[in-house]
Amino acid sequence: MTTDDSGPEAGRAHSFGAVAAAYDAGRPTFPADALTWILGPGRLQILDLGAGTGKLAAVAAALGHDVVAVDPSEEMLSLCRRRVPRVDTMVGAAESIPLAHASVDAVIVGQAFHWFDHARALPEIARVLRPHGVLGLLWNNYDTVVPWVRRLHRAMMGEDFLAGGDQFDPMPILVQSDLFSMVETARFRHWHDLDRTGLRQLAQSHSRVAVLTESRRESVLDQIDAIYDGTARPPEPLRMPYRTTCYRTRPRELDAPLAPPL
């Protein structure tokens, strides 16, 4: 995850470094067809920004792309290197990307764009993209149509769940930016298999749970255990359903009319 070092969300964003192992074990990967929709054909040089433990970087590398993963957490990146040894990693932030001008064909962001200081991050993303480059944003969202998933979501998110406060829509930010062009969207389904420990780790990986006091956190985890015990049918894994929402856009320069001849 990537964020600015100031503001009310900073503490929650930086909490991910302390729970890197739980994040790596509990969070799902991303569907390959979603990334293919964003990137299109061909082998590309890709920046995975806010790469975390490399879940999205691993999918991009498996599709044959060259990937550099950037994240502010060295703890996260150490797990990324273990997962995908051939991916280059760099400690850095979205607001100050440690790459040269026009150095990548695509910037992809999995589950992290809402942490960015967008006024600073979007110019940085536009700066490192090559002509005809693409920005792709992905979010894995629980399919809360399923009753037990809805109970799980409520246990982890609390009142934010009831108010819909955990939802983030990047569309207004992208549309209002003078740096990027038309935004396209698509949605894909996939599943993540979890055992009892994995479901606890999924809960522990959420920033809202990670920053709770120990007693409050244990209370939430007790609720998670109860949901697992009332839903799972071991030895079969518990299949967590997800909907992956994707956004893609390109630098606005591509939409600009050609200058009239002199």
PDB file of C-alpha atoms in Angstrom:
ATOM      1  CA  MET A   1       0.000   0.000   0.000  1.00  0.00           C
ATOM      2  CA  THR A   2       1.109   3.527  -0.659  1.00  0.00           C
ATOM      3  CA  THR A   3       0.103   6.746   0.993  1.00  0.00           C
ATOM      4  CA  ASP A   4       1.258  10.200   1.906  1.00  0.00           C
ATOM      5  CA  ASP A   5       2.920  10.500   5.311  1.00  0.00           C
ATOM      6  CA  SER A   6       0.324  12.918   6.632  1.00  0.00           C
ATOM      7  CA  GLY A   7      -3.434  13.039   7.056  1.00  0.00           C
ATOM      8  CA  PRO A   8      -5.940  10.925   8.938  1.00  0.00           C
ATOM      9  CA  GLU A   9      -5.463   7.818   6.788  1.00  0.00           C
ATOM     10  CA  ALA A  10      -1.678   7.672   7.220  1.00  0.00           C
ATOM     11  CA  GLY A  11      -1.714   5.507  10.338  1.00  0.00           C
ATOM     12  CA  ARG A  12      -4.027   2.962   8.787  1.00  0.00           C
ATOM     13  CA  ALA A  13      -2.053   2.808   5.545  1.00  0.00           C
ATOM     14  CA  HIS A  14       1.279   2.281   7.280  1.00  0.00           C
ATOM     15  CA  SER A  15      -0.251  -0.446   9.472  1.00  0.00           C
ATOM     16  CA  PHE A  16       0.099  -2.852   6.563  1.00  0.00           C
ATOM     17  CA  GLY A  17       3.851  -3.201   7.053  1.00  0.00           C
ATOM     18  CA  ALA A  18       3.277  -4.613  10.531  1.00  0.00           C
ATOM     19  CA  VAL A  19       0.839  -7.259   9.232  1.00  0.00           C
ATOM     20  CA  ALA A  20       2.634  -8.143   5.999  1.00  0.00           C
ATOM     21  CA  ALA A  21       2.545 -11.905   6.623  1.00  0.00           C
ATOM     22  CA  ALA A  22      -1.198 -11.886   7.366  1.00  0.00           C
ATOM     23  CA  TYR A  23      -1.814  -9.729   4.295  1.00  0.00           C
ATOM     24  CA  ASP A  24       0.157 -12.123   2.130  1.00  0.00           C
ATOM     25  CA  ALA A  25      -1.617 -15.217   3.429  1.00  0.00           C
ATOM     26  CA  GLY A  26      -5.155 -13.886   3.708  1.00  0.00           C
ATOM     27  CA  ARG A  27      -5.637 -11.617   0.699  1.00  0.00           C
ATOM     28  CA  PRO A  28      -6.618 -12.999  -2.719  1.00  0.00           C
ATOM     29  CA  THR A  29      -4.727 -12.653  -5.952  1.00  0.00           C
ATOM     30  CA  PHE A  30      -6.215 -10.892  -8.989  1.00  0.00           C
ATOM     31  CA  PRO A  31      -7.810 -12.621 -11.992  1.00  0.00           C
ATOM     32  CA  ALA A  32      -5.514 -12.810 -14.988  1.00  0.00           C
ATOM     33  CA  ASP A  33      -8.298 -11.900 -17.407  1.00  0.00           C
ATOM     34  CA  ALA A  34      -8.790  -8.608 -15.554  1.00  0.00           C
ATOM     35  CA  LEU A  35      -5.155  -7.654 -16.045  1.00  0.00           C
ATOM     36  CA  THR A  36      -5.254  -8.779 -19.671  1.00  0.00           C
ATOM     37  CA  TRP A  37      -8.246  -6.481 -20.214  1.00  0.00           C
ATOM     38  CA  ILE A  38      -6.242  -3.552 -18.827  1.00  0.00           C
ATOM     39  CA  LEU A  39      -2.939  -4.232 -20.579  1.00  0.00           C
ATOM     40  CA  GLY A  40      -3.887  -5.789 -23.897  1.00  0.00           C
ATOM     41  CA  PRO A  41      -1.461  -7.929 -25.948  1.00  0.00           C
ATOM     42  CA  GLY A  42       2.307  -7.784 -26.093  1.00  0.00           C
ATOM     43  CA  ARG A  43       5.095  -7.775 -23.529  1.00  0.00           C
ATOM     44  CA  LEU A  44       5.169  -4.544 -21.534  1.00  0.00           C
ATOM     45  CA  GLN A  45       7.348  -2.778 -18.985  1.00  0.00           C
ATOM     46  CA  ILE A  46       5.027  -2.393 -16.012  1.00  0.00           C
ATOM     47  CA  LEU A  47       5.097  -0.498 -12.733  1.00  0.00           C
ATOM     48  CA  ASP A  48       3.043  -2.107  -9.962  1.00  0.00           C
ATOM     49  CA  LEU A  49       2.515   0.907  -7.698  1.00  0.00           C
ATOM     50  CA  GLY A  50       1.613   0.208  -4.066  1.00  0.00           C
ATOM     51  CA  ALA A  51       2.618  -3.363  -4.829  1.00  0.00           C
ATOM     52  CA  GLY A  52       2.372  -4.726  -1.293  1.00  0.00           C
ATOM     53  CA  THR A  53       3.414  -8.379  -1.167  1.00  0.00           C
ATOM     54  CA  GLY A  54       3.308  -8.746  -4.947  1.00  0.00           C
ATOM     55  CA  LYS A  55      -0.092 -10.339  -5.528  1.00  0.00           C
ATOM     56  CA  LEU A  56      -0.731  -8.276  -8.676  1.00  0.00           C
ATOM     57  CA  ALA A  57       2.932  -8.206  -9.725  1.00  0.00           C
ATOM     58  CA  ALA A  58       2.955 -12.016  -9.758  1.00  0.00           C
ATOM     59  CA  VAL A  59      -0.018 -12.110 -12.141  1.00  0.00           C
ATOM     60  CA  ALA A  60       1.640  -9.569 -14.448  1.00  0.00           C
ATOM     61  CA  ALA A  61       4.904 -11.517 -14.445  1.00  0.00           C
ATOM     62  CA  ALA A  62       3.072 -14.791 -15.168  1.00  0.00           C
ATOM     63  CA  LEU A  63       1.530 -13.096 -18.221  1.00  0.00           C
ATOM     64  CA  GLY A  64       5.053 -12.441 -19.503  1.00  0.00           C
ATOM     65  CA  HIS A  65       5.474  -8.773 -18.603  1.00  0.00           C
ATOM     66  CA  ASP A  66       8.558  -7.134 -17.086  1.00  0.00           C
ATOM     67  CA  VAL A  67       7.558  -5.730 -13.706  1.00  0.00           C
ATOM     68  CA  VAL A  68       8.994  -3.317 -11.187  1.00  0.00           C
ATOM     69  CA  ALA A  69       7.175  -3.243  -7.843  1.00  0.00           C
ATOM     70  CA  VAL A  70       7.180  -0.055  -5.747  1.00  0.00           C
ATOM     71  CA  ASP A  71       5.840   0.153  -2.187  1.00  0.00           C
ATOM     72  CA  PRO A  72       6.755   2.192   0.927  1.00  0.00           C
ATOM     73  CA  SER A  73       6.981  -0.958   3.080  1.00  0.00           C
ATOM     74  CA  GLU A  74      10.198  -2.979   2.966  1.00  0.00           C
ATOM     75  CA  GLU A  75       8.380  -5.714   4.927  1.00  0.00           C
ATOM     76  CA  MET A  76       5.836  -6.011   2.129  1.00  0.00           C
ATOM     77  CA  LEU A  77       8.480  -5.948  -0.598  1.00  0.00           C
ATOM     78  CA  SER A  78      10.510  -8.703   1.065  1.00  0.00           C
ATOM     79  CA  LEU A  79       7.499 -10.991   0.630  1.00  0.00           C
ATOM     80  CA  CYS A  80       7.074  -9.740  -2.931  1.00  0.00           C
ATOM     81  CA  ARG A  81      10.659 -10.741  -3.758  1.00  0.00           C
ATOM     82  CA  ARG A  82      10.059 -14.173  -2.239  1.00  0.00           C
ATOM     83  CA  ARG A  83       6.897 -14.652  -4.318  1.00  0.00           C
ATOM     84  CA  VAL A  84       8.325 -13.355  -7.626  1.00  0.00           C
ATOM     85  CA  PRO A  85      12.143 -13.326  -7.533  1.00  0.00           C
ATOM     86  CA  ARG A  86      12.463 -11.926 -11.067  1.00  0.00           C
ATOM     87  CA  VAL A  87      10.420  -8.810 -10.250  1.00  0.00           C
ATOM     88  CA  ASP A  88      12.500  -5.731  -9.437  1.00  0.00           C
ATOM     89  CA  THR A  89      11.463  -3.992  -6.203  1.00  0.00           C
ATOM     90  CA  MET A  90      11.995  -0.436  -4.972  1.00  0.00           C
ATOM     91  CA  VAL A  91      10.921   1.308  -1.788  1.00  0.00           C
ATOM     92  CA  GLY A  92       8.992   4.414  -2.784  1.00  0.00           C
ATOM     93  CA  ALA A  93       5.698   6.274  -2.748  1.00  0.00           C
ATOM     94  CA  ALA A  94       3.100   7.114  -5.374  1.00  0.00           C
ATOM     95  CA  GLU A  95       3.677  10.800  -4.682  1.00  0.00           C
ATOM     96  CA  SER A  96       7.385  10.502  -5.554  1.00  0.00           C
ATOM     97  CA  ILE A  97       7.909   7.524  -7.850  1.00  0.00           C
ATOM     98  CA  PRO A  98      11.578   6.463  -7.999  1.00  0.00           C
ATOM     99  CA  LEU A  99      11.570   5.931 -11.772  1.00  0.00           C
ATOM    100  CA  ALA A 100      12.676   8.025 -14.737  1.00  0.00           C
ATOM    101  CA  HIS A 101      10.406  10.050 -17.011  1.00  0.00           C
ATOM    102  CA  ALA A 102       8.560   7.938 -19.628  1.00  0.00           C
ATOM    103  CA  SER A 103      10.083   4.694 -18.357  1.00  0.00           C
ATOM    104  CA  VAL A 104       7.105   2.290 -18.287  1.00  0.00           C
ATOM    105  CA  ASP A 105       4.317   1.210 -20.635  1.00  0.00           C
ATOM    106  CA  ALA A 106       1.755   0.736 -17.878  1.00  0.00           C
ATOM    107  CA  VAL A 107       1.115   1.611 -14.252  1.00  0.00           C
ATOM    108  CA  ILE A 108      -1.107  -0.850 -12.402  1.00  0.00           C
ATOM    109  CA  VAL A 109      -2.482  -0.345  -8.903  1.00  0.00           C
ATOM    110  CA  GLY A 110      -4.129  -3.185  -7.017  1.00  0.00           C
ATOM    111  CA  GLN A 111      -6.139  -2.307  -3.927  1.00  0.00           C
ATOM    112  CA  ALA A 112      -4.081   0.819  -3.163  1.00  0.00           C
ATOM    113  CA  PHE A 113      -5.164   3.861  -5.182  1.00  0.00           C
ATOM    114  CA  HIS A 114      -7.473   5.147  -2.434  1.00  0.00           C
ATOM    115  CA  TRP A 115      -4.437   5.623  -0.165  1.00  0.00           C
ATOM    116  CA  PHE A 116      -2.683   7.990  -2.571  1.00  0.00           C
ATOM    117  CA  ASP A 117      -2.546  11.769  -2.343  1.00  0.00           C
ATOM    118  CA  HIS A 118      -4.115  12.031  -5.793  1.00  0.00           C
ATOM    119  CA  ALA A 119      -3.128  15.640  -6.458  1.00  0.00           C
ATOM    120  CA  ARG A 120       0.515  14.578  -6.210  1.00  0.00           C
ATOM    121  CA  ALA A 121       0.310  10.966  -7.381  1.00  0.00           C
ATOM    122  CA  LEU A 122      -1.487  11.471 -10.703  1.00  0.00           C
ATOM    123  CA  PRO A 123       1.187  13.844 -12.118  1.00  0.00           C
ATOM    124  CA  GLU A 124       3.829  11.327 -11.034  1.00  0.00           C
ATOM    125  CA  ILE A 125       1.991   8.479 -12.752  1.00  0.00           C
ATOM    126  CA  ALA A 126       1.622  10.553 -15.934  1.00  0.00           C
ATOM    127  CA  ARG A 127       5.322  11.434 -15.751  1.00  0.00           C
ATOM    128  CA  VAL A 128       6.596   7.836 -15.719  1.00  0.00           C
ATOM    129  CA  LEU A 129       4.204   6.597 -18.425  1.00  0.00           C
ATOM    130  CA  ARG A 130       5.450   6.362 -21.998  1.00  0.00           C
ATOM    131  CA  PRO A 131       3.352   7.686 -24.900  1.00  0.00           C
ATOM    132  CA  HIS A 132       0.324   5.430 -25.422  1.00  0.00           C
ATOM    133  CA  GLY A 133       0.791   4.087 -21.889  1.00  0.00           C
ATOM    134  CA  VAL A 134      -2.071   2.915 -19.699  1.00  0.00           C
ATOM    135  CA  LEU A 135      -3.080   3.347 -16.065  1.00  0.00           C
ATOM    136  CA  GLY A 136      -5.027   0.420 -14.607  1.00  0.00           C
ATOM    137  CA  LEU A 137      -6.719   0.312 -11.196  1.00  0.00           C
ATOM    138  CA  LEU A 138      -8.096  -2.884  -9.650  1.00  0.00           C
ATOM    139  CA  TRP A 139     -10.119  -3.619  -6.503  1.00  0.00           C
ATOM    140  CA  ASN A 140     -11.150  -6.985  -5.129  1.00  0.00           C
ATOM    141  CA  ASN A 141     -14.512  -6.539  -3.398  1.00  0.00           C
ATOM    142  CA  TYR A 142     -16.352  -9.113  -1.321  1.00  0.00           C
ATOM    143  CA  ASP A 143     -19.499 -10.418  -2.946  1.00  0.00           C
ATOM    144  CA  THR A 144     -21.787  -9.478  -0.064  1.00  0.00           C
ATOM    145  CA  VAL A 145     -24.833 -10.903  -1.821  1.00  0.00           C
ATOM    146  CA  VAL A 146     -23.745 -14.137  -0.106  1.00  0.00           C
ATOM    147  CA  PRO A 147     -25.141 -13.985   3.479  1.00  0.00           C
ATOM    148  CA  TRP A 148     -22.086 -15.325   5.328  1.00  0.00           C
ATOM    149  CA  VAL A 149     -19.813 -12.955   3.398  1.00  0.00           C
ATOM    150  CA  ARG A 150     -22.078 -10.094   4.410  1.00  0.00           C
ATOM    151  CA  ARG A 151     -21.745 -11.111   8.084  1.00  0.00           C
ATOM    152  CA  LEU A 152     -17.968 -11.380   7.710  1.00  0.00           C
ATOM    153  CA  HIS A 153     -17.766  -7.971   6.079  1.00  0.00           C
ATOM    154  CA  ARG A 154     -19.837  -6.410   8.840  1.00  0.00           C
ATOM    155  CA  ALA A 155     -17.631  -7.981  11.536  1.00  0.00           C
ATOM    156  CA  MET A 156     -14.478  -6.527   9.963  1.00  0.00           C
ATOM    157  CA  MET A 157     -15.811  -3.145   8.862  1.00  0.00           C
ATOM    158  CA  GLY A 158     -18.238  -2.350  11.678  1.00  0.00           C
ATOM    159  CA  GLU A 159     -20.344   0.772  11.216  1.00  0.00           C
ATOM    160  CA  ASP A 160     -18.471   1.612   8.023  1.00  0.00           C
ATOM    161  CA  PHE A 161     -20.092  -1.439   6.462  1.00  0.00           C
ATOM    162  CA  LEU A 162     -23.579  -0.259   7.370  1.00  0.00           C
ATOM    163  CA  ALA A 163     -22.882   3.215   5.997  1.00  0.00           C
ATOM    164  CA  GLY A 164     -21.125   1.952   2.870  1.00  0.00           C
ATOM    165  CA  GLY A 165     -18.014   3.831   4.007  1.00  0.00           C
ATOM    166  CA  ASP A 166     -15.611   1.165   2.780  1.00  0.00           C
ATOM    167  CA  GLN A 167     -16.528   1.751  -0.864  1.00  0.00           C
ATOM    168  CA  PHE A 168     -14.227   3.891  -2.984  1.00  0.00           C
ATOM    169  CA  ASP A 169     -14.996   5.182  -6.470  1.00  0.00           C
ATOM    170  CA  PRO A 170     -11.962   6.543  -8.361  1.00  0.00           C
ATOM    171  CA  MET A 171     -14.050   7.692 -11.315  1.00  0.00           C
ATOM    172  CA  PRO A 172     -14.572  11.326 -10.176  1.00  0.00           C
ATOM    173  CA  ILE A 173     -10.855  11.724  -9.473  1.00  0.00           C
ATOM    174  CA  LEU A 174      -9.856  10.363 -12.882  1.00  0.00           C
ATOM    175  CA  VAL A 175     -12.563  12.205 -14.812  1.00  0.00           C
ATOM    176  CA  GLN A 176     -11.720  15.543 -13.199  1.00  0.00           C
ATOM    177  CA  SER A 177      -8.009  15.129 -13.837  1.00  0.00           C
ATOM    178  CA  ASP A 178      -6.610  17.032 -16.799  1.00  0.00           C
ATOM    179  CA  LEU A 179      -3.919  14.364 -17.175  1.00  0.00           C
ATOM    180  CA  PHE A 180      -5.957  11.358 -18.279  1.00  0.00           C
ATOM    181  CA  SER A 181      -8.574  10.644 -20.927  1.00  0.00           C
ATOM    182  CA  MET A 182     -11.783   8.599 -21.018  1.00  0.00           C
ATOM    183  CA  VAL A 183     -12.084   6.004 -18.256  1.00  0.00           C
ATOM    184  CA  GLU A 184     -13.303   2.500 -19.092  1.00  0.00           C
ATOM    185  CA  THR A 185     -14.537  -0.024 -16.524  1.00  0.00           C
ATOM    186  CA  ALA A 186     -15.030  -3.781 -16.340  1.00  0.00           C
ATOM    187  CA  ARG A 187     -15.815  -6.340 -13.655  1.00  0.00           C
ATOM    188  CA  PHE A 188     -14.595  -9.906 -13.187  1.00  0.00           C
ATOM    189  CA  ARG A 189     -15.458 -12.692 -10.733  1.00  0.00           C
ATOM    190  CA  HIS A 190     -13.081 -14.989  -8.881  1.00  0.00           C
ATOM    191  CA  TRP A 191     -12.722 -16.982  -5.656  1.00  0.00           C
ATOM    192  CA  HIS A 192     -10.143 -17.356  -2.892  1.00  0.00           C
ATOM    193  CA  ASP A 193      -9.947 -20.576  -0.870  1.00  0.00           C
ATOM    194  CA  LEU A 194      -9.338 -20.169   2.881  1.00  0.00           C
ATOM    195  CA  ASP A 195      -9.042 -22.389   5.930  1.00  0.00           C
ATOM    196  CA  ARG A 196      -9.776 -21.228   9.495  1.00  0.00           C
ATOM    197  CA  THR A 197      -6.352 -19.627   9.940  1.00  0.00           C
ATOM    198  CA  GLY A 198      -6.540 -18.010   6.518  1.00  0.00           C
ATOM    199  CA  LEU A 199      -9.855 -16.358   7.318  1.00  0.00           C
ATOM    200  CA  ARG A 200      -8.372 -14.911  10.526  1.00  0.00           C
ATOM    201  CA  GLN A 201      -5.381 -13.655   8.544  1.00  0.00           C
ATOM    202  CA  LEU A 202      -7.712 -12.033   6.039  1.00  0.00           C
ATOM    203  CA  ALA A 203      -9.359 -10.111   8.878  1.00  0.00           C
ATOM    204  CA  GLN A 204      -5.992  -9.196  10.421  1.00  0.00           C
ATOM    205  CA  SER A 205      -4.797  -7.807   7.090  1.00  0.00           C
ATOM    206  CA  HIS A 206      -7.480  -5.104   7.065  1.00  0.00           C
ATOM    207  CA  SER A 207      -6.269  -1.738   8.293  1.00  0.00           C
ATOM    208  CA  ARG A 208      -9.417  -1.207  10.388  1.00  0.00           C
ATOM    209  CA  VAL A 209      -8.632  -4.389  12.320  1.00  0.00           C
ATOM    210  CA  ALA A 210      -4.864  -3.894  12.431  1.00  0.00           C
ATOM    211  CA  VAL A 211      -5.102  -0.560  14.270  1.00  0.00           C
ATOM    212  CA  LEU A 212      -7.577  -1.751  16.940  1.00  0.00           C
ATOM    213  CA  THR A 213      -6.472  -2.269  20.524  1.00  0.00           C
ATOM    214  CA  GLU A 214      -5.517  -5.856  21.281  1.00  0.00           C
ATOM    215  CA  SER A 215      -8.738  -6.584  23.176  1.00  0.00           C
ATOM    216  CA  ARG A 216     -10.944  -5.120  20.426  1.00  0.00           C
ATOM    217  CA  ARG A 217      -8.981  -6.974  17.756  1.00  0.00           C
ATOM    218  CA  GLU A 218      -9.380 -10.290  19.585  1.00  0.00           C
ATOM    219  CA  SER A 219     -13.116  -9.646  19.860  1.00  0.00           C
ATOM    220  CA  VAL A 220     -13.339  -9.181  16.093  1.00  0.00           C
ATOM    221  CA  LEU A 221     -11.268 -12.310  15.467  1.00  0.00           C
ATOM    222  CA  ASP A 222     -13.559 -14.303  17.758  1.00  0.00           C
ATOM    223  CA  GLN A 223     -16.457 -13.228  15.535  1.00  0.00           C
ATOM    224  CA  ILE A 224     -14.485 -14.310  12.458  1.00  0.00           C
ATOM    225  CA  ASP A 225     -13.839 -17.739  13.998  1.00  0.00           C
ATOM    226  CA  ALA A 226     -17.537 -18.124  14.762  1.00  0.00           C
ATOM    227  CA  ILE A 227     -18.468 -17.294  11.164  1.00  0.00           C
ATOM    228  CA  TYR A 228     -15.978 -19.867   9.879  1.00  0.00           C
ATOM    229  CA  ASP A 229     -17.182 -22.555  12.285  1.00  0.00           C
ATOM    230  CA  GLY A 230     -20.793 -21.939  11.271  1.00  0.00           C
ATOM    231  CA  THR A 231     -20.114 -21.890   7.531  1.00  0.00           C
ATOM    232  CA  ALA A 232     -17.133 -24.056   6.532  1.00  0.00           C
ATOM    233  CA  ARG A 233     -17.310 -27.782   5.945  1.00  0.00           C
ATOM    234  CA  PRO A 234     -13.732 -29.029   6.536  1.00  0.00           C
ATOM    235  CA  PRO A 235     -11.694 -30.514   4.991  1.00  0.00           C
ATOM    236  CA  GLU A 236     -13.138 -28.545   2.072  1.00  0.00           C
ATOM    237  CA  PRO A 237     -11.808 -24.959   1.928  1.00  0.00           C
ATOM    238  CA  LEU A 238     -14.090 -22.009   2.471  1.00  0.00           C
ATOM    239  CA  ARG A 239     -14.483 -20.312  -0.935  1.00  0.00           C
ATOM    240  CA  MET A 240     -14.562 -16.537  -0.595  1.00  0.00           C
ATOM    241  CA  PRO A 241     -16.337 -14.971  -3.608  1.00  0.00           C
ATOM    242  CA  TYR A 242     -14.946 -11.718  -5.008  1.00  0.00           C
ATOM    243  CA  ARG A 243     -15.883  -9.225  -7.700  1.00  0.00           C
ATOM    244  CA  THR A 244     -12.851  -7.451  -9.177  1.00  0.00           C
ATOM    245  CA  THR A 245     -13.659  -3.969 -10.452  1.00  0.00           C
ATOM    246  CA  CYS A 246     -11.184  -2.520 -12.961  1.00  0.00           C
ATOM    247  CA  TYR A 247     -10.588   0.923 -14.438  1.00  0.00           C
ATOM    248  CA  ARG A 248      -8.301   1.823 -17.325  1.00  0.00           C
ATOM    249  CA  THR A 249      -7.346   5.157 -18.809  1.00  0.00           C
ATOM    250  CA  ARG A 250      -4.560   6.711 -20.857  1.00  0.00           C
ATOM    251  CA  PRO A 251      -2.692  10.002 -20.791  1.00  0.00           C
ATOM    252  CA  ARG A 252      -4.858  12.824 -22.127  1.00  0.00           C
ATOM    253  CA  GLU A 253      -2.214  13.856 -24.667  1.00  0.00           C
ATOM    254  CA  LEU A 254      -3.513  11.087 -26.920  1.00  0.00           C
ATOM    255  CA  ASP A 255      -6.848  12.876 -27.164  1.00  0.00           C
ATOM    256  CA  ALA A 256      -5.402  16.275 -27.998  1.00  0.00           C
ATOM    257  CA  PRO A 257      -5.999  17.468 -31.597  1.00  0.00           C
ATOM    258  CA  LEU A 258      -3.005  17.772 -33.840  1.00  0.00           C
ATOM    259  CA  ALA A 259      -1.538  21.243 -34.009  1.00  0.00           C
ATOM    260  CA  PRO A 260      -2.285  23.029 -37.315  1.00  0.00           C
ATOM    261  CA  PRO A 261       0.672  23.215 -39.714  1.00  0.00           C
ATOM    262  CA  LEU A 262       2.765  26.373 -39.542  1.00  0.00           C
TER     263      LEU A 262
END
